[in-house]
Short mmCIF file of C-alpha atoms in Angstrom, two decimals:
data_model
loop_
_atom_site.label_atom_id
_atom_site.label_comp_id
_atom_site.label_asym_id
_atom_site.label_seq_id
_atom_site.Cartn_x
_atom_site.Cartn_y
_atom_site.Cartn_z
CA MET A 1 15.54 -6.09 30.14
CA GLN A 2 13.67 -6.05 33.55
CA ARG A 3 14.51 -8.48 35.92
CA SER A 4 12.16 -10.84 37.54
CA TYR A 5 13.95 -10.84 40.48
CA PRO A 6 14.09 -9.13 44.18
CA ASN A 7 16.57 -6.33 44.32
CA ILE A 8 19.24 -6.35 47.25
CA SER A 9 19.81 -2.92 48.71
CA ILE A 10 23.30 -4.09 50.69
CA VAL A 11 26.69 -4.05 47.94
CA SER A 12 29.24 -2.03 49.75
CA MET A 13 32.29 -5.26 49.52
CA LEU A 14 32.86 -4.17 53.43
CA GLY A 15 29.26 -6.07 53.35
CA ARG A 16 30.12 -8.81 51.33
CA GLY A 17 29.91 -11.39 54.06
CA LEU A 18 26.08 -10.33 54.58
CA LEU A 19 24.95 -10.20 51.73
CA ALA A 20 26.67 -13.52 49.84
CA CYS A 21 24.78 -14.40 53.24
CA MET A 22 21.66 -13.04 51.91
CA LEU A 23 21.75 -13.51 48.16
CA ALA A 24 22.80 -17.50 49.47
CA ILE A 25 18.57 -17.83 51.00
CA SER A 26 16.81 -15.38 49.24
CA LEU A 27 18.52 -15.43 45.76
CA ALA A 28 20.70 -18.66 45.43
CA GLY A 29 19.46 -19.97 41.02
CA THR A 30 19.20 -23.33 39.39
CA THR A 31 20.52 -24.82 36.74
CA ARG A 32 17.66 -26.95 35.62
CA ALA A 33 16.00 -25.28 32.63
CA ASP A 34 12.09 -26.29 31.69
CA ASP A 35 10.17 -25.88 29.31
CA ASP A 36 9.80 -22.59 29.92
CA THR A 37 12.99 -21.50 30.53
CA ILE A 38 15.97 -20.89 28.44
CA THR A 39 19.95 -22.14 30.00
CA VAL A 40 22.19 -19.43 29.30
CA THR A 41 25.94 -20.41 30.94
CA LEU A 42 28.96 -17.32 31.00
CA LEU A 43 32.05 -18.39 31.47
CA PHE A 44 34.57 -15.62 32.34
CA THR A 45 38.65 -14.35 33.40
CA ASN A 46 40.13 -11.21 34.01
CA ASP A 47 43.82 -10.29 34.56
CA MET A 48 45.79 -13.12 32.94
CA GLU A 49 48.58 -11.58 32.64
CA SER A 50 51.64 -13.72 32.19
CA ALA A 51 50.02 -16.53 34.82
CA TYR A 52 50.91 -19.49 32.09
CA GLU A 53 51.65 -21.99 34.96
CA PRO A 54 50.05 -23.32 37.79
CA VAL A 55 50.74 -21.95 41.39
CA PRO A 56 51.84 -23.56 44.63
CA ALA A 57 48.53 -22.83 46.67
CA TRP A 58 50.20 -22.35 50.19
CA TRP A 59 47.33 -20.80 52.41
CA ARG A 60 44.91 -23.83 50.86
CA ASP A 61 44.15 -26.48 52.64
CA ASP A 62 42.21 -27.94 50.31
CA ILE A 63 44.14 -27.79 46.68
CA GLU A 64 48.24 -28.13 46.06
CA HIS A 65 48.14 -26.30 42.76
CA LEU A 66 45.35 -23.31 41.57
CA GLY A 67 45.75 -21.65 37.66
CA GLY A 68 47.87 -23.16 34.42
CA LEU A 69 46.42 -22.38 31.72
CA ALA A 70 46.71 -25.52 29.79
CA GLU A 71 44.67 -26.46 32.63
CA LEU A 72 41.87 -23.78 32.70
CA THR A 73 40.98 -24.88 29.23
CA THR A 74 40.43 -27.91 30.27
CA LEU A 75 38.37 -27.03 32.53
CA ILE A 76 36.37 -24.90 30.31
CA ARG A 77 36.20 -27.94 27.78
CA GLN A 78 34.22 -29.81 30.23
CA LEU A 79 32.05 -27.31 31.02
CA ARG A 80 31.56 -26.82 27.55
CA GLN A 81 30.99 -30.62 27.26
CA THR A 82 28.14 -30.21 30.22
CA GLU A 83 26.73 -27.40 30.08
CA PRO A 84 24.22 -25.58 28.28
CA ASN A 85 25.13 -22.48 25.67
CA VAL A 86 28.26 -21.41 26.84
CA PHE A 87 30.01 -17.44 26.37
CA LEU A 88 33.62 -17.17 27.47
CA PHE A 89 34.92 -13.71 27.61
CA ASP A 90 37.97 -11.90 29.11
CA SER A 91 37.22 -8.24 30.79
CA GLY A 92 41.46 -7.36 29.46
CA ASP A 93 45.43 -7.23 30.97
CA ILE A 94 46.70 -9.82 29.05
CA PHE A 95 50.09 -8.64 28.19
CA THR A 96 52.37 -9.17 31.02
CA GLY A 97 55.76 -11.60 31.17
CA ALA A 98 58.77 -12.48 29.06
CA LEU A 99 57.17 -15.03 26.29
CA SER A 100 54.04 -12.18 25.83
CA LYS A 101 57.08 -9.33 25.44
CA LEU A 102 59.03 -11.74 22.92
CA THR A 103 56.14 -11.73 20.71
CA ASP A 104 54.51 -8.45 21.04
CA GLY A 105 52.06 -9.86 22.73
CA ALA A 106 50.26 -12.55 20.02
CA LEU A 107 51.56 -15.57 22.64
CA MET A 108 47.98 -14.68 24.48
CA PHE A 109 46.16 -13.75 21.65
CA GLU A 110 47.06 -17.27 19.64
CA PHE A 111 46.29 -19.04 23.25
CA MET A 112 43.04 -17.21 24.00
CA THR A 113 41.91 -18.32 20.23
CA THR A 114 42.39 -21.89 21.12
CA MET A 115 40.33 -21.69 24.36
CA GLY A 116 37.50 -20.10 22.33
CA TYR A 117 36.80 -16.95 24.01
CA ASP A 118 33.64 -14.65 22.18
CA ALA A 119 35.40 -11.26 23.24
CA MET A 120 37.84 -9.40 25.56
CA ALA A 121 37.40 -5.66 26.75
CA ILE A 122 40.83 -4.05 26.54
CA GLY A 123 42.74 -3.40 30.02
CA ASN A 124 45.54 -1.12 30.63
CA HIS A 125 48.71 -3.67 30.30
CA GLU A 126 47.01 -4.07 26.64
CA PHE A 127 49.51 -0.97 25.89
CA ASP A 128 52.80 -2.09 27.50
CA TYR A 129 54.16 -2.69 24.08
CA GLY A 130 52.64 0.99 23.55
CA PRO A 131 49.79 1.43 20.65
CA ASP A 132 50.88 0.39 17.46
CA ILE A 133 51.60 -2.96 18.26
CA LEU A 134 48.32 -3.61 20.27
CA LEU A 135 46.27 -2.13 17.21
CA TRP A 136 48.15 -4.39 14.85
CA GLN A 137 47.30 -8.15 17.27
CA LYS A 138 44.13 -7.31 18.50
CA ASN A 139 42.49 -6.85 14.82
CA ARG A 140 44.35 -10.66 13.49
CA VAL A 141 42.65 -12.57 16.20
CA ALA A 142 39.56 -14.34 15.62
CA PHE A 143 37.33 -12.61 18.41
CA PRO A 144 36.09 -8.83 19.00
CA VAL A 145 39.21 -7.18 21.28
CA LEU A 146 36.69 -3.93 22.74
CA SER A 147 36.64 -0.62 24.17
CA ALA A 148 33.60 1.74 23.37
CA ASN A 149 35.80 4.72 25.15
CA MET A 150 38.73 4.96 23.35
CA PHE A 151 38.75 6.99 20.51
CA PHE A 152 41.65 8.57 18.23
CA LYS A 153 42.46 11.95 19.87
CA GLY A 154 40.62 14.69 19.30
CA THR A 155 38.50 12.51 16.44
CA ASN A 156 35.42 10.35 16.74
CA HIS A 157 37.11 7.32 15.63
CA PRO A 158 37.17 4.72 18.04
CA PHE A 159 40.80 2.76 18.81
CA ALA A 160 38.59 -0.52 19.24
CA GLN A 161 35.51 -2.71 18.00
CA ARG A 162 32.81 -0.75 20.42
CA HIS A 163 30.58 -3.68 21.00
CA THR A 164 29.64 -7.08 19.32
CA ILE A 165 26.45 -9.26 18.75
CA ILE A 166 27.14 -12.88 19.33
CA GLU A 167 24.40 -16.08 18.92
CA ARG A 168 24.40 -19.31 20.04
CA ASN A 169 21.70 -21.92 19.71
CA GLY A 170 19.18 -18.92 18.98
CA VAL A 171 20.33 -16.28 22.35
CA ARG A 172 22.03 -13.34 20.97
CA ILE A 173 23.95 -11.75 23.94
CA GLY A 174 26.00 -7.89 23.57
CA VAL A 175 28.42 -7.65 24.40
CA ILE A 176 30.61 -4.14 25.14
CA GLY A 177 34.14 -3.03 26.21
CA THR A 178 34.94 -0.06 28.33
CA ILE A 179 38.25 1.16 30.52
CA GLY A 180 38.20 3.32 33.05
CA GLN A 181 39.50 6.75 32.28
CA ASP A 182 42.00 6.07 35.60
CA ALA A 183 43.72 2.47 34.61
CA ALA A 184 44.40 4.22 31.26
CA THR A 185 46.11 6.98 32.19
CA THR A 186 48.13 6.25 35.80
CA ALA A 187 48.30 2.72 35.44
CA VAL A 188 50.29 2.51 31.97
CA LEU A 189 53.51 3.49 30.96
CA PRO A 190 54.06 6.98 30.59
CA GLY A 191 52.52 8.48 27.00
CA SER A 192 51.55 5.15 26.06
CA THR A 193 47.77 6.34 25.90
CA ASP A 194 48.50 10.18 24.95
CA GLY A 195 47.06 9.86 21.06
CA LEU A 196 43.71 8.69 22.94
CA ASP A 197 40.78 10.45 23.71
CA ILE A 198 39.53 8.37 27.30
CA THR A 199 35.78 9.18 27.36
CA ASP A 200 33.19 8.69 30.18
CA PRO A 201 32.56 4.31 30.53
CA ALA A 202 29.18 5.64 31.46
CA ASP A 203 28.02 8.00 28.00
CA ALA A 204 29.88 5.32 25.97
CA ILE A 205 27.83 2.02 27.37
CA GLN A 206 24.43 3.88 27.41
CA LYS A 207 25.40 5.06 23.27
CA SER A 208 26.40 1.52 22.90
CA MET A 209 23.01 -0.14 24.65
CA ASP A 210 20.52 2.11 22.81
CA GLU A 211 22.48 0.78 19.55
CA LEU A 212 21.81 -2.73 20.86
CA ARG A 213 19.31 -3.21 23.63
CA ASP A 214 16.34 -3.67 20.89
CA ALA A 215 18.62 -6.84 18.98
CA VAL A 216 20.15 -8.64 21.21
CA ASP A 217 18.36 -11.08 24.35
CA LEU A 218 20.81 -10.39 27.09
CA VAL A 219 23.52 -7.25 27.89
CA VAL A 220 27.04 -8.50 28.87
CA VAL A 221 29.75 -5.35 29.97
CA LEU A 222 32.94 -6.15 30.27
CA THR A 223 34.65 -3.79 32.29
CA HIS A 224 38.71 -2.72 33.70
CA GLN A 225 38.66 0.33 36.40
CA GLY A 226 38.74 0.83 40.13
CA HIS A 227 41.89 0.02 42.43
CA THR A 228 44.53 -1.37 40.73
CA ALA A 229 45.27 -5.42 41.68
CA PRO A 230 47.12 -6.55 44.48
CA MET A 231 50.34 -7.98 43.51
CA GLN A 232 50.54 -10.90 46.15
CA THR A 233 50.13 -14.65 45.40
CA ASP A 234 47.78 -15.75 48.45
CA ALA A 235 46.49 -11.83 47.98
CA GLU A 236 42.79 -13.84 48.34
CA ALA A 237 43.52 -14.82 52.16
CA ASP A 238 44.51 -11.22 53.64
CA PRO A 239 41.33 -9.92 53.91
CA ARG A 240 42.99 -6.61 53.59
CA LEU A 241 44.15 -6.72 50.22
CA ALA A 242 40.33 -7.17 49.57
CA ARG A 243 39.48 -4.88 46.94
CA ASP A 244 35.82 -3.16 46.14
CA ILE A 245 33.91 -2.78 43.31
CA ASP A 246 32.31 0.26 43.91
CA LYS A 247 33.00 1.56 40.52
CA ASP A 248 31.50 -1.03 38.89
CA ILE A 249 28.14 -0.85 41.24
CA ALA A 250 27.78 2.68 40.05
CA LEU A 251 28.58 1.86 36.63
CA ALA A 252 26.01 -0.51 36.62
CA GLY A 253 23.58 2.12 38.18
CA ALA A 254 24.54 4.76 35.78
CA VAL A 255 22.85 3.20 33.32
CA ASP A 256 20.00 1.67 32.67
CA GLY A 257 19.85 -2.42 30.90
CA ILE A 258 22.68 -3.66 31.75
CA ASP A 259 21.89 -7.26 32.87
CA VAL A 260 25.47 -8.47 33.69
CA LEU A 261 28.51 -6.49 34.29
CA PHE A 262 32.44 -8.34 34.58
CA GLY A 263 34.89 -6.84 35.99
CA GLY A 264 39.28 -6.63 35.93
CA HIS A 265 41.52 -4.21 37.19
CA ALA A 266 41.06 -4.83 41.26
CA ASP A 267 41.18 -8.73 40.85
CA ALA A 268 38.65 -8.09 43.55
CA GLY A 269 37.18 -11.71 43.61
CA THR A 270 33.48 -11.78 43.77
CA TRP A 271 32.66 -15.63 45.32
CA GLU A 272 28.52 -15.15 44.36
CA PRO A 273 27.22 -12.35 42.36
CA VAL A 274 26.84 -8.56 43.37
CA VAL A 275 23.38 -7.15 43.07
CA GLN A 276 23.12 -3.62 41.77
CA PRO A 277 20.37 -2.67 43.31
CA GLU A 278 18.93 0.09 41.96
CA THR A 279 18.87 -1.89 38.06
CA GLY A 280 19.62 -5.41 39.36
CA THR A 281 22.60 -5.83 37.16
CA LEU A 282 25.04 -8.76 37.92
CA ILE A 283 28.30 -7.97 38.95
CA MET A 284 31.27 -10.32 39.25
CA GLN A 285 35.04 -10.60 39.10
CA THR A 286 37.66 -13.39 39.32
CA PHE A 287 41.07 -13.36 41.69
CA GLY A 288 43.41 -12.23 38.45
CA GLN A 289 46.07 -14.77 37.40
CA GLY A 290 43.88 -17.80 36.48
CA THR A 291 43.77 -19.22 39.40
CA TYR A 292 39.65 -19.42 39.59
CA LEU A 293 37.40 -19.45 36.67
CA GLY A 294 34.00 -17.35 36.91
CA TYR A 295 30.79 -19.22 36.05
CA LEU A 296 27.52 -17.48 36.01
CA GLN A 297 24.31 -19.47 35.53
CA LEU A 298 21.58 -17.57 33.95
CA GLN A 299 17.44 -18.58 33.23
CA LEU A 300 15.98 -17.51 31.20
CA ASP A 301 12.28 -16.26 30.60
CA ALA A 302 11.72 -18.47 26.98
CA GLY A 303 9.09 -15.99 25.53
CA THR A 304 10.06 -12.85 27.29
CA ARG A 305 13.86 -13.50 27.86
CA GLU A 306 13.65 -11.92 31.63
CA ILE A 307 16.22 -13.69 33.55
CA ARG A 308 14.43 -15.18 36.31
CA SER A 309 17.62 -16.96 38.16
CA TYR A 310 20.66 -17.40 38.62
CA ASP A 311 23.80 -19.31 39.94
CA GLY A 312 26.72 -17.67 40.00
CA LYS A 313 30.50 -18.69 41.30
CA LEU A 314 34.47 -19.11 41.26
CA ILE A 315 36.02 -22.45 40.59
CA PRO A 316 38.91 -22.84 41.37
CA VAL A 317 41.42 -24.24 38.51
CA ASP A 318 42.55 -27.30 40.44
CA SER A 319 45.41 -27.75 38.63
CA ASP A 320 45.96 -31.48 40.21
CA GLN A 321 43.33 -32.77 39.45
CA LEU A 322 42.75 -30.96 35.80
CA GLU A 323 45.19 -33.05 32.56
CA PRO A 324 46.27 -30.36 31.04
CA ASP A 325 45.26 -29.33 27.49
CA PRO A 326 47.21 -30.74 24.91
CA VAL A 327 47.00 -28.16 21.97
CA ILE A 328 48.13 -25.60 24.84
CA VAL A 329 51.08 -27.25 26.36
CA ALA A 330 52.67 -27.96 22.73
CA LYS A 331 51.56 -24.53 22.00
CA MET A 332 53.80 -22.55 24.49
CA ALA A 333 56.69 -25.87 23.92
CA ALA A 334 56.37 -24.49 20.37
CA TYR A 335 56.47 -20.83 21.63
CA ARG A 336 59.47 -21.60 24.10
CA ALA A 337 61.40 -23.51 21.14
CA ARG A 338 61.21 -20.16 19.44
CA PHE A 339 62.99 -18.56 22.72
CA PRO A 340 65.40 -20.67 23.97
CA GLU A 341 67.71 -18.54 25.84
CA LEU A 342 64.05 -17.90 28.04
CA THR A 343 65.12 -21.39 29.30
CA GLU A 344 68.81 -20.60 30.44
CA VAL A 345 69.22 -20.85 34.23
CA VAL A 346 71.23 -17.99 35.23
CA GLY A 347 71.34 -18.56 39.97
CA ARG A 348 70.10 -19.89 42.06
CA SER A 349 67.83 -18.67 45.11
CA GLU A 350 67.72 -20.31 48.19
CA ALA A 351 64.24 -19.92 49.58
CA ARG A 352 61.13 -18.92 47.55
CA LEU A 353 60.91 -14.79 47.36
CA ASN A 354 57.49 -14.37 47.58
CA ARG A 355 55.77 -10.92 47.14
CA ARG A 356 54.15 -8.89 49.43
CA TYR A 357 51.47 -5.76 48.92
CA PHE A 358 50.84 -3.83 51.56
CA ASP A 359 54.16 -5.44 53.47
CA GLU A 360 57.94 -5.50 53.03
CA SER A 361 59.14 -9.02 50.88
CA ASP A 362 61.66 -10.33 50.28
CA LEU A 363 61.15 -10.33 46.96
CA GLY A 364 61.03 -6.52 46.81
CA ASN A 365 63.83 -6.36 49.29
CA LEU A 366 66.03 -7.84 46.72
CA LEU A 367 64.92 -5.84 43.54
CA ALA A 368 65.39 -2.83 46.02
CA ASP A 369 69.23 -3.84 47.07
CA ILE A 370 69.40 -4.67 42.75
CA ALA A 371 68.44 -1.48 42.38
CA ARG A 372 70.73 0.41 44.36
CA ASP A 373 73.92 -2.45 43.57
CA ALA A 374 73.24 -1.63 39.87
CA THR A 375 73.58 2.31 39.58
CA GLY A 376 75.61 3.15 42.67
CA ALA A 377 72.15 5.60 44.40
CA ASP A 378 71.95 6.00 47.84
CA ILE A 379 68.51 4.60 48.46
CA ALA A 380 66.17 3.18 45.70
CA LEU A 381 62.88 2.13 45.39
CA ILE A 382 60.39 -0.26 44.04
CA HIS A 383 56.72 -0.50 43.67
CA PRO A 384 54.81 -3.15 44.24
CA GLY A 385 52.80 -3.00 41.09
CA THR A 386 56.88 -3.89 38.81
CA ILE A 387 56.43 -7.36 40.57
CA ARG A 388 54.41 -9.68 38.29
CA LYS A 389 55.62 -13.36 39.96
CA ASP A 390 57.20 -14.95 42.83
CA ILE A 391 60.21 -15.82 41.97
CA PRO A 392 61.13 -19.85 42.81
CA GLU A 393 63.56 -21.84 45.54
CA GLY A 394 66.33 -23.47 43.32
CA ASP A 395 67.33 -22.75 39.87
CA VAL A 396 66.00 -19.52 38.70
CA GLU A 397 65.65 -19.03 34.77
CA ILE A 398 65.73 -16.14 32.61
CA VAL A 399 61.91 -16.31 32.11
CA ASP A 400 61.87 -16.59 36.25
CA VAL A 401 63.01 -13.06 36.33
CA LEU A 402 61.73 -11.51 33.54
CA ASP A 403 57.98 -12.81 34.50
CA THR A 404 58.63 -11.39 37.39
CA ASN A 405 60.01 -7.78 35.89
CA PRO A 406 58.16 -7.93 32.67
CA PHE A 407 58.30 -4.16 32.21
CA ILE A 408 60.58 -2.38 29.55
CA ASP A 409 60.92 0.94 31.17
CA PRO A 410 64.67 1.10 32.94
CA ILE A 411 65.93 1.89 36.36
CA VAL A 412 66.75 5.50 36.52
CA VAL A 413 68.13 7.72 39.19
CA MET A 414 66.81 10.92 40.45
CA GLN A 415 68.09 13.60 42.84
CA VAL A 416 65.78 14.30 45.76
CA ARG A 417 65.86 16.39 48.45
CA GLY A 418 65.16 15.02 51.53
CA ASP A 419 62.32 16.73 52.27
CA GLN A 420 60.90 15.16 48.74
CA LEU A 421 61.70 11.83 49.43
CA VAL A 422 59.04 12.49 52.74
CA ALA A 423 56.42 12.82 51.01
CA ILE A 424 57.38 10.28 48.67
CA MET A 425 57.12 8.00 50.99
CA GLU A 426 53.52 9.20 52.61
CA GLN A 427 52.53 8.69 49.30
CA SER A 428 53.91 5.11 49.93
CA PHE A 429 51.81 4.84 53.23
CA THR A 430 48.16 5.44 51.58
CA LEU A 431 48.85 2.13 50.75
CA LEU A 432 46.92 3.34 47.26
CA ARG A 433 49.13 1.54 45.02
CA GLY A 434 50.78 -0.88 47.69
CA LEU A 435 54.07 -0.10 49.41
CA LEU A 436 56.94 0.68 48.20
CA GLN A 437 59.69 -1.26 48.37
CA VAL A 438 63.01 0.39 50.24
CA SER A 439 66.80 -0.21 49.72
CA GLY A 440 69.43 1.69 51.79
CA LEU A 441 66.43 3.02 54.19
CA ASP A 442 65.43 2.53 58.00
CA VAL A 443 61.68 2.92 57.90
CA VAL A 444 59.14 3.83 60.70
CA TYR A 445 55.89 4.27 59.77
CA ASP A 446 51.84 4.08 61.91
CA THR A 447 48.94 3.25 59.13
CA SER A 448 46.28 3.90 62.63
CA LYS A 449 47.59 7.50 61.43
CA PRO A 450 46.07 10.23 58.59
CA GLU A 451 47.37 9.84 54.96
CA ARG A 452 50.12 12.59 55.04
CA GLU A 453 50.64 12.19 58.85
CA ARG A 454 52.37 8.26 58.88
CA LEU A 455 55.88 8.84 59.27
CA VAL A 456 57.71 8.13 62.59
CA SER A 457 61.44 7.73 61.39
CA LEU A 458 63.18 7.53 58.41
CA GLU A 459 66.74 7.15 58.02
CA HIS A 460 69.51 6.37 55.68
CA ASP A 461 72.80 4.84 56.98
CA GLY A 462 72.05 5.16 60.48
CA LYS A 463 70.89 9.00 60.28
CA ALA A 464 67.93 10.49 59.89
CA VAL A 465 66.64 12.03 56.38
CA THR A 466 66.72 15.91 57.27
CA PRO A 467 64.77 18.05 54.33
CA ASP A 468 67.68 19.64 52.81
CA ALA A 469 69.89 16.76 52.29
CA VAL A 470 69.86 15.11 49.04
CA TYR A 471 69.77 12.05 47.80
CA GLU A 472 70.86 9.68 44.36
CA ILE A 473 67.23 7.25 44.27
CA ALA A 474 66.98 4.27 41.82
CA VAL A 475 63.75 3.78 40.99
CA PRO A 476 61.81 2.80 37.98
CA GLU A 477 61.02 5.03 35.05
CA ILE A 478 57.23 4.72 35.37
CA ILE A 479 57.15 6.16 38.63
CA ALA A 480 59.93 8.52 38.39
CA ASP A 481 57.62 10.15 35.54
CA GLY A 482 54.42 10.40 38.26
CA ALA A 483 52.56 6.88 37.82
CA ASP A 484 51.11 4.95 40.36
CA HIS A 485 50.31 8.93 42.28
CA PHE A 486 53.94 9.40 43.09
CA ASP A 487 53.48 13.24 41.44
CA GLU A 488 56.54 13.80 43.92
CA PHE A 489 59.06 12.79 41.79
CA LEU A 490 57.69 15.29 38.77
CA ALA A 491 59.70 18.12 40.73
CA THR A 492 63.16 16.17 40.57
CA LYS A 493 65.76 15.31 38.65
CA ARG A 494 67.02 12.92 36.28
CA LEU A 495 70.61 12.13 36.41
CA ARG A 496 71.29 8.95 34.67
CA GLU A 497 69.33 5.92 33.28
CA SER A 498 70.31 2.13 33.44
CA ALA A 499 68.97 -1.04 31.96
CA THR A 500 65.43 -2.70 33.08
CA LEU A 501 65.08 -4.22 36.37
CA GLY A 502 64.58 -7.30 34.82
CA GLU A 503 68.13 -6.89 32.96
CA LEU A 504 69.59 -5.72 36.25
CA THR A 505 68.16 -8.90 38.26
CA THR A 506 69.51 -11.14 35.86
CA ALA A 507 72.78 -10.70 36.27
CA TYR A 508 72.65 -10.36 39.24
CA PHE A 509 71.82 -13.47 39.73
CA ARG A 510 74.83 -14.75 37.11
CA LYS A 511 77.09 -12.40 39.30
CA HIS A 512 76.45 -14.91 41.99
CA LYS A 513 75.40 -17.71 41.39
CA THR A 514 73.75 -18.78 44.14
CA VAL A 515 71.86 -15.67 45.97
CA PRO A 516 70.61 -15.78 49.57
CA LEU A 517 67.75 -14.47 51.34
CA PRO A 518 67.98 -10.35 51.66
CA ALA A 519 68.28 -8.69 55.01
CA SER A 520 64.75 -7.51 56.39
CA GLY A 521 62.85 -5.73 58.96
CA ARG A 522 63.64 -2.42 56.98
CA GLN A 523 60.10 -1.06 57.00
CA ARG A 524 58.42 -1.12 60.32
CA ASP A 525 54.17 -0.48 60.61
CA LEU A 526 53.84 0.13 64.69
CA ALA A 527 49.69 0.24 64.14
CA ALA A 528 50.99 -3.65 63.18
CA ASP A 529 53.53 -4.15 66.06
CA ARG A 530 50.45 -2.66 68.48
CA GLN A 531 48.14 -5.14 66.49
CA GLY A 532 50.12 -8.44 67.10
CA ALA A 533 51.16 -9.32 64.13
CA THR A 534 53.91 -11.17 61.88
CA PRO A 535 55.33 -9.56 59.71
CA ALA A 536 55.67 -11.55 56.44
CA PHE A 537 58.89 -11.20 54.17
#
């Protein structure tokens, strides 16, 4: 569709502030429709994961709590009552958390049906319980679960519905879903997608565009690609964690005719729409975890259906100002009643245990200590992508532990030489998938130096790690199998297998009853020292 608004040439997320100013000055849309226009309201989420309850918003001075599925549902209902022609989409990653695991993913699909979603794209975490479970679950819900670039290996047979058409009050929207090739291969449990061919998203979208374009008024693409999301509750407040949406920008430029693209996977919150400079595609994404609801309202020419103007923003889910939706509350209570063991108190935490993505953290240190203690290994390494939720201060229930560590891969012990450990740590210092959390090591590094040259010193039990020394290192199996770009582990030897990190953590709380803050100061970044940064464990 030809747009009637001007293009913007500056799209880099490094220039997001300048872009926001330019958009506000020259492109701010109006939500008031006249006889010549049709108003269309698009709501969207991404990376909902196990975010069922509100979280403390300690980084904001205007809101006490953010998120909560029941509160988000109320916000969506309010907008449906006040805004015209409302459509609701999601860009994937709904399968995580204790209840999700126990229900094979049925729980979130049940909630999304109640919330009235029109369509969603498949994310990498939809494969957490294997492709067969996803195949079953996606076919039992009332809305299409889309992926245009997934095919059963060696065939042209789609794994999922490629696209759909949704019509409301005479407005017809074509919706296409895709997943990034990297997200579908390096951000899943090894083997989860081996039976599938993941094709180029641009080629897949183009094929769907050719089938849809003349039959619809708008084309919306739901993507799940780019950098992995930073697993940190207050990520929006940490400028180091700001993810770009370069892959979404490039994809929107590779296929002509995409009107709107809603992204996922990176949790790269866009406070206002980003405009692709060649095609004019409007691109947005939330910070994930259900803390914000994406909102994009379009004014279409009543005759040509061209986009005349728009207004896009992220609406905070201000939990204390939203009455929880009673249907969601009742369904949550019913599911929890089916699994009463989840509410068992297994211990207490003396303080809130927060996760950090680019830094050492209290929670990461504790989990690494637990893995090392349980396995008898010399060292433990925990990747931040496995830490999905903070642990609250006070009573800790099993559900708290399993929402923090929801994955099913066990902790394994690997035999690793000193030179291999150095290479593993250098990969960690790239921060591509966050900073490994450690136990049994004292680490000094310098992120101002070039990648692969950042290690300054590495000690185990007070002695420098030497190239020929051999260590037993406990890690989640997904990392031992080379995920998150830790290919160095593929050349190491597996010695033994333990339980999952969630099971080990539950046993640790039961044993110790009250868990204090773990020892900190294990990893030191000289670049941060020079900048005067204060460690935020």
